[in-house]
Amino acid sequence: VDEPSQPSILSGKKVLLTAGPTREAIDPVRYITNHSSGKMGYALATAAAKAGAEVTLISGPTNLPDPKGVTTVRINTALEMQAAVMERVDESDVFIGSAAVADYRPASVAEQKIKKTQDKDDMTIELVKNPDIIAGVAGCTNKPFTVGFAAETNDVAQYAQSKLERKNLDMIVANDVSRKDIGFNSDQNEVTVFWPNGHQALPNLAKGTLAETLISLIEKRLSETTQ
Ligand code: CTP
Ligand code: CA
């Protein structure tokens, strides 16, 4: 890990991140997930470590290697992600929720592989809502500076700002996932960052550069909001 070029407010601070998708089992061989690659979260973990922070990354299943200088904890389900986060939230100064947490999971996991029925052409899987991990973090007393992501296909600014308020976040990074050229599995992203009483649109950047820009913005907001 490179030494920070100038003293950073993040130096020695504990940064906790989530990244990647979650995987919600249907039966022993099947699951529900999404297309999140984890690239943005891993790049943020790396950038936070570069800024001198002590970084823990709670990651869903990805094809990415553990980032250097970062403690990486691998989990599968949203419930496992929540447990891994809540175990560490008290000691964390910053939380960044970049994971694409599955909103729902199967109400029950079949113990055996579900067999195809011969006399019926349709089948239904009952789903139940997963806990909102970041809202839980932001609801803690002595909560860390909490940064969320908002993946939207439409009305990006409005939805992002309402998530910022509803989840009691300090910052939200809004992402237009309807654009095929950026986001999810891409190496680039173009986002707008919102915080209470302000916002900033960033240009289309490689995820590594974007991560460093976002970490700088977090440092700036942290120094403006603490004391
Ligand atoms: N998030 C979370 N736990 C969940 C769902 C989302 O921690 N169960 C976090 C994400 O990591 C992200 C933020 O909440 O930082 C927004 O996620 P998003 O999917 O955009 O929002 P939702 O509240 O799930 O709303 P919707 O999917 O309906 O837009
Ligand atoms: Ca969601």
Short mmCIF file of C-alpha atoms and ligand atoms in Angstrom, two decimals:
data_model
loop_
_atom_site.label_atom_id
_atom_site.label_comp_id
_atom_site.label_asym_id
_atom_site.label_seq_id
_atom_site.Cartn_x
_atom_site.Cartn_y
_atom_site.Cartn_z
CA VAL A 1 0.00 0.00 0.00
CA ASP A 2 1.36 3.41 -1.01
CA GLU A 3 1.90 6.00 1.70
CA PRO A 4 -0.66 8.82 1.52
CA SER A 5 0.89 11.82 -0.25
CA GLN A 6 -0.54 14.28 2.29
CA PRO A 7 -1.97 13.72 5.77
CA SER A 8 -5.48 12.36 5.35
CA ILE A 9 -8.37 12.63 7.79
CA LEU A 10 -8.83 8.92 7.03
CA SER A 11 -5.36 8.06 8.26
CA GLY A 12 -5.75 5.43 11.00
CA LYS A 13 -9.57 5.56 10.72
CA LYS A 14 -11.59 2.37 10.36
CA VAL A 15 -13.47 2.05 7.09
CA LEU A 16 -16.00 -0.74 6.65
CA LEU A 17 -17.35 -1.50 3.16
CA THR A 18 -19.76 -3.89 1.50
CA ALA A 19 -19.33 -4.93 -2.13
CA GLY A 20 -20.60 -7.29 -4.78
CA PRO A 21 -23.91 -9.08 -5.05
CA THR A 22 -25.50 -11.35 -2.48
CA ARG A 23 -26.56 -14.88 -3.32
CA GLU A 24 -29.87 -16.14 -1.94
CA ALA A 25 -30.34 -19.91 -2.01
CA ILE A 26 -33.47 -21.49 -3.43
CA ASP A 27 -32.30 -25.08 -2.91
CA PRO A 28 -28.85 -26.76 -2.66
CA VAL A 29 -28.05 -26.08 -6.33
CA ARG A 30 -29.92 -22.84 -7.19
CA TYR A 31 -29.90 -19.24 -6.11
CA ILE A 32 -31.09 -15.70 -6.84
CA THR A 33 -28.48 -13.01 -7.45
CA ASN A 34 -27.72 -9.98 -9.64
CA HIS A 35 -25.07 -8.70 -12.06
CA SER A 36 -22.97 -6.69 -9.58
CA SER A 37 -19.26 -7.29 -10.28
CA GLY A 38 -17.96 -5.78 -7.03
CA LYS A 39 -15.43 -3.68 -8.99
CA MET A 40 -16.57 -0.33 -7.54
CA GLY A 41 -16.48 -1.54 -3.93
CA TYR A 42 -13.08 -3.20 -4.34
CA ALA A 43 -11.70 -0.02 -5.93
CA LEU A 44 -13.08 2.01 -3.01
CA ALA A 45 -11.51 -0.38 -0.50
CA THR A 46 -8.15 0.01 -2.25
CA ALA A 47 -8.47 3.81 -2.38
CA ALA A 48 -9.41 4.01 1.32
CA ALA A 49 -6.38 1.85 2.22
CA LYS A 50 -4.18 4.13 0.10
CA ALA A 51 -5.51 7.09 2.11
CA GLY A 52 -4.17 5.38 5.24
CA ALA A 53 -7.39 3.85 6.58
CA GLU A 54 -7.71 0.45 8.20
CA VAL A 55 -10.12 -1.18 5.77
CA THR A 56 -12.47 -4.15 6.13
CA LEU A 57 -14.36 -5.30 3.05
CA ILE A 58 -17.43 -7.50 3.45
CA SER A 59 -17.83 -9.05 0.03
CA GLY A 60 -20.44 -11.13 -1.69
CA PRO A 61 -19.31 -13.67 -4.30
CA THR A 62 -17.12 -12.00 -6.96
CA ASN A 63 -14.39 -13.05 -9.37
CA LEU A 64 -12.02 -10.43 -7.96
CA PRO A 65 -8.92 -11.11 -5.85
CA ASP A 66 -8.84 -9.71 -2.29
CA PRO A 67 -7.60 -6.09 -2.51
CA LYS A 68 -4.07 -5.59 -1.16
CA GLY A 69 -3.80 -4.12 2.33
CA VAL A 70 -7.48 -4.77 3.03
CA THR A 71 -9.09 -7.31 5.37
CA THR A 72 -11.60 -9.12 3.15
CA VAL A 73 -14.45 -11.18 4.61
CA ARG A 74 -16.37 -13.33 2.12
CA ILE A 75 -20.06 -14.02 2.65
CA ASN A 76 -22.89 -15.24 0.43
CA THR A 77 -26.28 -14.09 1.67
CA ALA A 78 -27.71 -10.72 2.71
CA LEU A 79 -28.25 -12.08 6.24
CA GLU A 80 -24.58 -13.11 6.42
CA MET A 81 -23.55 -9.69 5.10
CA GLN A 82 -25.70 -7.99 7.74
CA ALA A 83 -24.18 -10.09 10.55
CA ALA A 84 -20.62 -9.41 9.35
CA VAL A 85 -21.35 -5.66 9.16
CA MET A 86 -23.14 -5.33 12.51
CA GLU A 87 -20.30 -7.21 14.23
CA ARG A 88 -17.91 -4.41 13.19
CA VAL A 89 -20.05 -1.26 13.00
CA ASP A 90 -19.35 0.01 16.53
CA GLU A 91 -15.64 0.38 15.87
CA SER A 92 -16.06 1.86 12.35
CA ASP A 93 -15.60 5.55 11.49
CA VAL A 94 -16.86 5.26 7.92
CA PHE A 95 -19.28 2.80 6.31
CA ILE A 96 -19.60 2.52 2.54
CA GLY A 97 -22.44 0.31 1.28
CA SER A 98 -21.62 -0.44 -2.32
CA ALA A 99 -23.06 -3.96 -2.29
CA ALA A 100 -26.01 -4.81 -4.50
CA VAL A 101 -27.87 -6.55 -1.68
CA ALA A 102 -30.69 -8.79 -2.91
CA ASP A 103 -33.89 -7.05 -1.80
CA TYR A 104 -35.66 -10.41 -1.27
CA ARG A 105 -34.69 -13.98 -0.49
CA PRO A 106 -36.67 -17.20 -0.83
CA ALA A 107 -38.97 -17.56 2.20
CA SER A 108 -37.51 -21.00 2.78
CA VAL A 109 -34.57 -22.91 1.32
CA ALA A 110 -35.53 -26.38 0.10
CA GLU A 111 -33.33 -29.03 1.72
CA GLN A 112 -33.29 -31.15 -1.42
CA LYS A 113 -33.08 -30.15 -5.06
CA ILE A 114 -36.54 -29.06 -6.18
CA LYS A 115 -37.91 -31.46 -8.80
CA LYS A 116 -39.76 -30.36 -11.90
CA THR A 117 -43.49 -31.13 -11.65
CA GLN A 118 -44.92 -33.21 -14.49
CA ASP A 119 -48.48 -31.90 -14.39
CA LYS A 120 -47.95 -28.14 -14.01
CA ASP A 121 -46.28 -25.59 -16.35
CA ASP A 122 -45.78 -22.86 -13.76
CA MET A 123 -44.16 -22.66 -10.36
CA THR A 124 -43.89 -19.92 -7.74
CA ILE A 125 -41.12 -19.10 -5.30
CA GLU A 126 -42.26 -17.12 -2.29
CA LEU A 127 -39.84 -14.33 -1.37
CA VAL A 128 -39.41 -12.33 1.83
CA LYS A 129 -37.72 -8.97 2.20
CA ASN A 130 -34.09 -8.86 3.32
CA PRO A 131 -33.09 -6.42 6.08
CA ASP A 132 -31.80 -3.04 4.87
CA ILE A 133 -28.16 -3.29 5.96
CA ILE A 134 -27.16 0.34 5.44
CA ALA A 135 -30.30 1.68 7.14
CA GLY A 136 -29.36 -0.51 10.13
CA VAL A 137 -25.87 0.99 10.16
CA ALA A 138 -27.19 4.56 9.92
CA GLY A 139 -29.67 3.79 12.72
CA CYS A 140 -26.91 2.95 15.21
CA THR A 141 -26.10 5.34 18.04
CA ASN A 142 -22.68 6.78 17.29
CA LYS A 143 -23.13 5.82 13.66
CA PRO A 144 -20.19 5.92 11.26
CA PHE A 145 -20.14 8.46 8.41
CA THR A 146 -22.44 6.46 6.15
CA VAL A 147 -22.21 6.41 2.37
CA GLY A 148 -24.71 4.60 0.16
CA PHE A 149 -25.10 3.88 -3.51
CA ALA A 150 -28.30 4.21 -5.51
CA ALA A 151 -28.64 2.17 -8.67
CA GLU A 152 -31.54 3.62 -10.65
CA THR A 153 -32.90 3.28 -14.17
CA ASN A 154 -35.03 6.44 -14.06
CA ASP A 155 -35.57 9.64 -12.01
CA VAL A 156 -32.05 9.10 -10.65
CA ALA A 157 -31.69 12.34 -8.66
CA GLN A 158 -35.13 12.14 -7.01
CA TYR A 159 -34.78 8.49 -6.00
CA ALA A 160 -31.21 9.02 -4.75
CA GLN A 161 -32.17 12.03 -2.63
CA SER A 162 -35.14 10.22 -1.13
CA LYS A 163 -32.86 7.26 -0.22
CA LEU A 164 -30.38 9.68 1.37
CA GLU A 165 -33.15 11.01 3.63
CA ARG A 166 -35.08 7.79 4.25
CA LYS A 167 -31.97 5.80 5.22
CA ASN A 168 -30.41 8.71 7.16
CA LEU A 169 -27.20 8.61 5.07
CA ASP A 170 -24.42 11.21 5.05
CA MET A 171 -23.76 10.76 1.33
CA ILE A 172 -25.19 8.82 -1.60
CA VAL A 173 -23.59 7.98 -4.93
CA ALA A 174 -26.21 7.85 -7.67
CA ASN A 175 -25.71 5.60 -10.61
CA ASP A 176 -27.81 5.38 -13.83
CA VAL A 177 -27.89 1.62 -14.47
CA SER A 178 -30.03 2.02 -17.60
CA ARG A 179 -26.86 3.15 -19.40
CA LYS A 180 -25.22 0.10 -20.94
CA ASP A 181 -21.81 1.79 -21.32
CA ILE A 182 -21.26 2.39 -17.59
CA GLY A 183 -22.01 0.90 -14.16
CA PHE A 184 -22.54 -2.71 -13.11
CA ASN A 185 -20.00 -4.84 -15.00
CA SER A 186 -18.17 -1.95 -16.66
CA ASP A 187 -14.72 -0.59 -15.80
CA GLN A 188 -16.09 2.97 -15.92
CA ASN A 189 -18.80 4.81 -14.12
CA GLU A 190 -20.41 8.23 -14.19
CA VAL A 191 -22.15 9.23 -10.97
CA THR A 192 -23.66 12.15 -9.12
CA VAL A 193 -22.96 12.42 -5.41
CA PHE A 194 -25.61 13.86 -3.06
CA TRP A 195 -25.30 14.87 0.58
CA PRO A 196 -27.66 16.89 2.78
CA ASN A 197 -27.72 20.37 1.16
CA GLY A 198 -25.36 19.65 -1.71
CA HIS A 199 -24.47 17.57 -4.70
CA GLN A 200 -21.72 17.13 -7.28
CA ALA A 201 -21.84 15.51 -10.73
CA LEU A 202 -18.63 13.67 -11.62
CA PRO A 203 -17.49 12.97 -15.18
CA ASN A 204 -17.24 9.47 -16.67
CA LEU A 205 -14.17 7.97 -14.97
CA ALA A 206 -12.36 4.65 -14.72
CA LYS A 207 -13.54 2.96 -11.52
CA GLY A 208 -10.08 3.31 -9.89
CA THR A 209 -10.01 7.07 -10.51
CA LEU A 210 -13.64 7.41 -9.50
CA ALA A 211 -12.93 5.54 -6.25
CA GLU A 212 -10.10 7.94 -5.41
CA THR A 213 -12.34 10.93 -6.23
CA LEU A 214 -15.12 9.53 -4.01
CA ILE A 215 -12.68 8.92 -1.14
CA SER A 216 -11.48 12.56 -1.47
CA LEU A 217 -15.10 13.76 -1.35
CA ILE A 218 -15.73 11.63 1.75
CA GLU A 219 -12.59 13.10 3.38
CA LYS A 220 -13.82 16.61 2.56
CA ARG A 221 -17.33 16.00 3.93
CA LEU A 222 -15.87 14.24 7.00
CA SER A 223 -13.67 17.22 7.86
CA GLU A 224 -16.61 19.60 7.33
CA THR A 225 -19.03 17.61 9.48
CA THR A 226 -16.81 16.49 12.37
CA GLN A 227 -16.47 19.47 14.75
N1 CTP B 1 -28.84 -1.65 0.73
C1 CTP B 1 -28.60 -2.36 1.90
N2 CTP B 1 -29.40 -3.40 2.24
C2 CTP B 1 -30.43 -3.76 1.45
C3 CTP B 1 -30.69 -3.05 0.25
C4 CTP B 1 -29.87 -2.00 -0.08
O1 CTP B 1 -27.64 -2.04 2.63
N3 CTP B 1 -31.21 -4.79 1.81
C5 CTP B 1 -27.98 -0.50 0.43
C6 CTP B 1 -27.14 -0.65 -0.83
O2 CTP B 1 -25.89 -1.24 -0.54
C7 CTP B 1 -27.00 0.80 -1.28
C8 CTP B 1 -28.32 1.43 -0.83
O3 CTP B 1 -28.84 0.59 0.19
O4 CTP B 1 -25.94 1.47 -0.61
C9 CTP B 1 -29.32 1.62 -1.90
O5 CTP B 1 -29.57 0.39 -2.54
P1 CTP B 1 -30.73 0.31 -3.62
O6 CTP B 1 -30.88 -1.08 -4.09
O7 CTP B 1 -30.47 1.39 -4.65
O8 CTP B 1 -32.00 0.79 -2.76
P2 CTP B 1 -33.20 0.03 -2.10
O9 CTP B 1 -33.44 0.68 -0.78
O10 CTP B 1 -32.99 -1.45 -2.08
O11 CTP B 1 -34.42 0.40 -3.03
P3 CTP B 1 -34.81 -0.10 -4.52
O12 CTP B 1 -33.95 -1.30 -4.86
O13 CTP B 1 -36.26 -0.42 -4.42
O14 CTP B 1 -34.54 1.08 -5.42
CA CA B 2 -32.43 -2.71 -3.89
#
